[in-house]
């Protein structure tokens, strides 16, 4: 039965290239999930884009001598290229600086405002005297009023651990340019989170099937909800569509507020580009639709608390009631799939400490599927996990090259050499039937894990079929059956059938090599479709162009079932599926990468 499945992928921030820690959290898991769902016959909408507002973009722009828009343009394209290289099958990967996004954010805000979930308050804010921009707490440093430490940040002191208010710092200064910030009274809009205590709390109690890390996080979430500012004094962001706010050049929505609405605005943009502007409704207003959100653990709060609150408020379904906004009643998330951190030598990846491996470098040297496999089978699915070159080389050489690559290679090579085609089976034995039934049975097991985003278990089960097939070939020794070609052909037919099944089972993890195996087995056409980077015009701002990722996934042949291979299909001598890596790489890593 076909169901609409929304895959909502966390938005990478456009202030630099992405490293493999980022894509292990939001990237690879979301794509493995989406590819499986499409193969299982569901209608997938996979959306995301680059998150391009907020102070860090301004800081990066200043550093590079660019405008904020030039900075966002530069990194949005760079990130889109990385994600294309990784094979991320987005229906739409866009940006938060589009005309469409601005309109949708403003519509959602107006519904929240009409329903009474937005309040104005006067607060004290730090402002840079030279630019007039807000200085967020983390960009202010000074002397801690409690312990006297001179490197305390505006939000907390790393020496004594106390939470601070930037206005309390002795000798405060801007970390951007060293100047002394001014503290001024400023009016801001707040999301009235306490007005969702009942409704959000009730909804959260129904979320029993989430991953333990997400459930732990949400357990006491609604006990202490405070109003949260949704605007900043900043000239880079989405304008506030209210009289008295609209024309103020320094009042913009806070970056988190517009970015989290991106899941919905990207769905609307996808629909508008598809030719049916209402097509997004199948994923957002149909109660049968399933919404799955993918992110790193530092992002749980926005997906399990803030976004559901925004949706409840928009729908007029928070504690104060109200009426749905212009888009109607929108679906809340079904699953929140949060990964833990991929670390290096026990620490988070960090550009400043030099412990970072960029996606782009990695893809250039090792291709996408080795990384996709590593993240799926050995990544931070349930706990922080250290990336080591040793483990990467071991997984690549022993599991991908020796086990899977070798099974494909010797099965196809022997059939090509002896028959020149897929051989016909004659009188299969119990051993033959047993192996084929193991492979057929794996579809339910692996599919069951993938549907619940249990990637490690799914990959492990798929590889179990590969190991069983290798053992079968070693036991049956088709290379010693010169005198009994019928038996030899039956063994090779069995092996090739299981190669075909294992290839289907591994396609969500290894879509690029799955295409090759499809062709090695004599298939033609697109088995697993890949995303394309296209330059398109902004739908609402004439003359502005930007790159998107999209693809024609309906054209792919891969489906989640065993397909009978056809005797007589011509086969030719294969080249290796995966090359083995130099074991010395496991000790040092490549020259360009830090040692782990
Ligand atoms: Zn202190």
CSV table of C-alpha atoms and ligand atoms in Angstrom, one decimal, residues 144 147 157 160, ligand 1:
chain,number,residue,atom,x,y,z
A,144,UNK,CA,33.4,36.8,34.7
A,147,UNK,CA,35.2,34.0,39.4
A,157,UNK,CA,31.7,31.2,31.9
A,160,UNK,CA,33.4,28.3,36.7
B,1,LIG,ZN1,33.5,32.4,36.0
